[in-house]
Short mmCIF file of C-alpha atoms in Angstrom, two decimals:
data_model
loop_
_atom_site.label_atom_id
_atom_site.label_comp_id
_atom_site.label_asym_id
_atom_site.label_seq_id
_atom_site.Cartn_x
_atom_site.Cartn_y
_atom_site.Cartn_z
CA SER A 1 -6.15 -13.42 -2.28
CA GLN A 2 -6.66 -10.16 -4.16
CA GLN A 3 -9.66 -8.19 -2.99
CA GLY A 4 -9.38 -5.18 -5.28
CA GLU A 5 -8.91 -5.67 -9.01
CA GLU A 6 -8.20 -2.59 -11.09
CA ASP A 7 -9.18 -2.08 -14.68
CA PRO A 8 -7.61 -1.36 -17.11
CA GLN A 9 -4.13 -2.59 -16.29
CA ALA A 10 -2.59 0.22 -18.32
CA LEU A 11 -3.94 3.49 -19.65
CA SER A 12 -2.31 6.00 -21.98
CA ILE A 13 -3.91 9.38 -22.58
CA GLN A 14 -3.05 12.84 -23.85
CA GLU A 15 -2.44 15.69 -21.45
CA GLY A 16 -5.68 17.51 -20.77
CA GLU A 17 -7.87 14.44 -21.19
CA ASN A 18 -9.68 12.75 -18.34
CA ALA A 19 -8.48 9.42 -16.98
CA THR A 20 -10.95 6.91 -15.56
CA MET A 21 -9.77 3.90 -13.59
CA ASN A 22 -11.98 1.18 -12.15
CA CYS A 23 -11.71 -1.14 -9.20
CA SER A 24 -13.86 -4.14 -8.35
CA TYR A 25 -13.85 -6.07 -5.10
CA LYS A 26 -15.42 -9.22 -3.74
CA THR A 27 -16.44 -8.88 -0.08
CA SER A 28 -18.09 -6.25 2.10
CA ILE A 29 -15.92 -3.27 2.88
CA ASN A 30 -15.66 -0.57 5.51
CA ASN A 31 -13.95 1.80 3.11
CA LEU A 32 -12.07 1.90 -0.19
CA GLN A 33 -8.97 3.97 -0.78
CA TRP A 34 -6.94 5.02 -3.79
CA TYR A 35 -3.18 5.39 -3.70
CA ARG A 36 -0.64 6.65 -6.19
CA GLN A 37 2.89 5.37 -6.69
CA ASN A 38 5.57 7.07 -8.71
CA SER A 39 8.11 4.68 -10.18
CA GLY A 40 9.96 2.80 -7.42
CA ARG A 41 8.69 5.09 -4.68
CA GLY A 42 6.34 4.58 -1.75
CA LEU A 43 2.59 4.84 -2.15
CA VAL A 44 0.83 8.10 -1.41
CA HIS A 45 -2.74 8.22 -0.16
CA LEU A 46 -5.08 10.08 -2.52
CA ILE A 47 -8.63 9.69 -1.31
CA LEU A 48 -10.87 7.50 0.84
CA ILE A 49 -14.54 6.74 0.38
CA ARG A 50 -16.59 5.02 3.05
CA SER A 51 -19.12 2.29 2.34
CA ASN A 52 -22.03 4.65 3.08
CA GLU A 53 -20.77 7.28 0.61
CA ARG A 54 -21.38 7.30 -3.12
CA GLU A 55 -19.09 10.05 -4.38
CA LYS A 56 -16.21 12.18 -3.12
CA HIS A 57 -14.10 14.91 -4.64
CA SER A 58 -10.61 16.14 -3.93
CA GLY A 59 -9.17 18.71 -6.31
CA ARG A 60 -9.05 17.08 -9.76
CA LEU A 61 -9.96 13.69 -8.32
CA ARG A 62 -13.44 12.26 -8.21
CA VAL A 63 -14.11 8.84 -6.76
CA THR A 64 -17.39 6.93 -6.84
CA LEU A 65 -18.46 3.82 -5.02
CA ASP A 66 -21.25 1.42 -5.94
CA THR A 67 -21.56 -1.13 -3.16
CA SER A 68 -24.31 -3.03 -5.00
CA LYS A 69 -21.88 -3.71 -7.84
CA LYS A 70 -18.86 -3.86 -5.52
CA SER A 71 -17.01 -1.38 -7.69
CA SER A 72 -15.34 2.00 -7.53
CA SER A 73 -13.98 4.40 -10.08
CA LEU A 74 -11.33 7.09 -9.88
CA LEU A 75 -11.56 9.97 -12.31
CA ILE A 76 -8.67 12.35 -12.81
CA THR A 77 -9.81 15.40 -14.74
CA ALA A 78 -7.62 17.57 -16.98
CA SER A 79 -4.69 15.20 -16.66
CA ARG A 80 -1.11 16.41 -16.57
CA ALA A 81 2.16 14.72 -17.46
CA ALA A 82 2.95 14.73 -13.73
CA ASP A 83 -0.03 12.42 -13.14
CA THR A 84 1.95 9.63 -14.81
CA ALA A 85 2.18 6.95 -12.12
CA SER A 86 0.67 3.69 -10.93
CA TYR A 87 -2.65 3.87 -9.13
CA PHE A 88 -3.86 1.30 -6.62
CA CYS A 89 -7.19 0.73 -4.99
CA ALA A 90 -7.19 -0.74 -1.51
CA THR A 91 -10.10 -2.09 0.50
CA ALA A 92 -10.59 -2.27 4.24
CA PRO A 93 -12.92 -5.10 5.32
CA ASP A 94 -16.07 -4.48 7.27
CA TYR A 95 -15.07 -5.24 10.85
CA THR A 96 -13.39 -3.59 13.82
CA GLY A 97 -9.73 -2.85 13.24
CA ALA A 98 -10.43 -3.04 9.54
CA ASN A 99 -7.51 -0.94 8.42
CA SER A 100 -5.05 -3.47 9.76
CA LYS A 101 -6.09 -5.66 6.83
CA LEU A 102 -5.98 -3.21 3.95
CA THR A 103 -5.81 -5.24 0.73
CA PHE A 104 -4.32 -3.69 -2.38
CA GLY A 105 -5.05 -4.41 -6.01
CA LYS A 106 -2.35 -4.97 -8.62
CA GLY A 107 -2.41 -1.40 -9.84
CA ILE A 108 -3.06 0.57 -13.02
CA THR A 109 -0.22 2.18 -14.93
CA LEU A 110 -1.26 5.59 -16.19
CA SER A 111 0.83 7.38 -18.80
CA VAL A 112 -0.03 10.96 -19.67
CA ARG A 113 1.59 12.13 -22.89
CA PRO A 114 2.61 15.81 -23.04
CA GLU B 1 8.45 16.61 9.03
CA ALA B 2 6.26 13.52 9.36
CA GLN B 3 7.99 10.58 7.79
CA VAL B 4 8.60 6.86 7.64
CA THR B 5 12.22 5.85 7.08
CA GLN B 6 13.60 2.52 5.98
CA ASN B 7 17.14 1.22 5.94
CA PRO B 8 18.81 0.06 3.88
CA ARG B 9 17.22 1.33 0.68
CA TYR B 10 19.00 -1.24 -1.44
CA LEU B 11 20.48 -4.58 -0.39
CA ILE B 12 22.00 -7.47 -2.28
CA THR B 13 22.67 -10.54 -0.19
CA VAL B 14 23.12 -14.29 -0.48
CA THR B 15 20.85 -17.15 0.44
CA GLY B 16 20.82 -17.96 4.15
CA LYS B 17 22.51 -14.81 5.45
CA LYS B 18 20.29 -13.27 8.12
CA LEU B 19 19.30 -9.67 7.54
CA THR B 20 17.17 -6.97 9.13
CA VAL B 21 15.41 -4.11 7.40
CA THR B 22 14.66 -1.30 9.80
CA CYS B 23 11.58 0.91 9.78
CA SER B 24 11.12 3.98 11.91
CA GLN B 25 8.32 6.55 12.13
CA ASN B 26 8.15 9.90 13.87
CA MET B 27 4.37 10.31 13.90
CA ASN B 28 3.68 8.38 17.11
CA HIS B 29 1.29 6.10 15.22
CA GLU B 30 0.22 2.89 16.88
CA TYR B 31 -0.32 0.90 13.69
CA MET B 32 2.56 -0.25 11.49
CA SER B 33 2.78 -2.74 8.66
CA TRP B 34 5.17 -4.39 6.21
CA TYR B 35 4.35 -5.09 2.58
CA ARG B 36 6.16 -6.63 -0.32
CA GLN B 37 5.55 -5.55 -3.88
CA ASP B 38 6.15 -7.89 -6.80
CA PRO B 39 5.41 -7.38 -10.50
CA GLY B 40 1.91 -8.56 -11.39
CA LEU B 41 1.01 -9.22 -7.75
CA GLY B 42 0.65 -5.74 -6.32
CA LEU B 43 1.27 -5.15 -2.62
CA ARG B 44 0.84 -7.99 -0.18
CA GLN B 45 0.90 -7.56 3.57
CA ILE B 46 3.58 -9.52 5.43
CA TYR B 47 3.00 -8.55 9.09
CA TYR B 48 1.32 -5.76 10.94
CA SER B 49 1.37 -4.36 14.44
CA MET B 50 -1.45 -2.70 16.32
CA ASN B 51 0.77 -1.44 19.15
CA VAL B 52 3.95 -2.16 21.11
CA GLU B 53 4.40 -5.91 21.63
CA VAL B 54 1.29 -6.62 19.49
CA THR B 55 2.00 -8.14 16.07
CA ASP B 56 0.03 -10.37 13.72
CA LYS B 57 0.48 -12.16 10.44
CA GLY B 58 -0.60 -10.65 7.16
CA ASP B 59 -1.17 -12.54 3.94
CA VAL B 60 2.41 -13.69 3.25
CA PRO B 61 4.26 -14.06 6.60
CA GLU B 62 6.29 -17.19 5.78
CA GLY B 63 10.03 -16.62 6.03
CA TYR B 64 9.71 -13.34 7.93
CA LYS B 65 9.73 -12.18 11.53
CA VAL B 66 8.98 -8.83 13.09
CA SER B 67 9.25 -7.20 16.49
CA ARG B 68 7.68 -4.14 18.04
CA LYS B 69 9.56 -3.29 21.22
CA GLU B 70 8.91 0.43 20.95
CA LYS B 71 6.29 2.43 19.14
CA ARG B 72 8.52 4.12 16.58
CA ASN B 73 10.37 1.04 15.26
CA PHE B 74 9.13 -2.04 13.43
CA PRO B 75 12.03 -4.06 11.98
CA LEU B 76 11.53 -6.83 9.45
CA ILE B 77 13.80 -9.83 9.96
CA LEU B 78 14.69 -12.47 7.40
CA GLU B 79 16.36 -15.27 9.35
CA SER B 80 17.39 -17.27 6.28
CA PRO B 81 16.65 -15.33 3.10
CA SER B 82 15.87 -17.19 -0.09
CA PRO B 83 15.74 -15.99 -3.72
CA ASN B 84 11.91 -15.93 -3.68
CA GLN B 85 12.16 -13.13 -1.12
CA THR B 86 13.74 -10.87 -3.73
CA SER B 87 11.26 -8.01 -3.79
CA LEU B 88 10.53 -4.37 -3.06
CA TYR B 89 9.56 -3.94 0.59
CA PHE B 90 7.53 -1.13 2.08
CA CYS B 91 6.91 -0.21 5.67
CA ALA B 92 3.79 1.79 6.45
CA THR B 93 2.06 3.38 9.38
CA TRP B 94 -1.50 4.45 9.52
CA VAL B 95 -3.93 6.57 11.44
CA SER B 96 -7.50 7.58 10.69
CA ASN B 97 -7.73 5.22 7.72
CA GLU B 98 -4.78 6.75 5.87
CA GLN B 99 -1.55 4.81 5.42
CA PHE B 100 1.84 6.54 5.18
CA PHE B 101 4.50 4.62 3.30
CA GLY B 102 8.25 4.57 3.60
CA PRO B 103 10.45 4.97 0.50
CA GLY B 104 10.96 1.24 0.02
CA THR B 105 13.82 -1.25 0.30
CA ARG B 106 14.83 -3.15 -2.80
CA LEU B 107 16.17 -6.53 -1.71
CA THR B 108 17.91 -9.01 -3.97
CA VAL B 109 18.73 -12.47 -2.64
CA LEU B 110 21.21 -14.40 -4.78
#
């Protein structure tokens, strides 16, 4: 069963704009991660936020986590054409060895127009 | 360079012909995993391994086998492939909550 559900499914923006992607999940988590996938390639880890954290930053990325709403958002600021990719959220459940059961959402397709 | 390699990258085969997709990592990670990616379904975990000789089923293990005889290798075996196993397959390792993915193997079963 899908744990993480991303929203929207597809997003098209102009270069320089900010892109906001959302992820909702159903059960308690140890951490939530965001990954990026360029077309047909392997996923690349972007950022991780733990269940006791509310916000994290990494370069142009900002991720928030609201455990009361079971949701997370990924913000990419000042987007570039090279940010065009699919983005996935993944949740690790709240028990020992959690990362062995990382569950991925279906992904968001982001297109950044030059 | 730290990496996860998969072979082959592309494979077209026929129903029932046994095949193995190899996965190798040079990071000395204990944890390894196999996923399949299908349109509209995202990534689903097939099997994972916590260490040598320790493997467990993921969410979609039917029709697949794995082995972990040494730390660096984690092959995925399809004893009798069927068309519904046509997919894009990824091997991954992880440490400290971050997963490292291989480049993928695109498998077509006719």
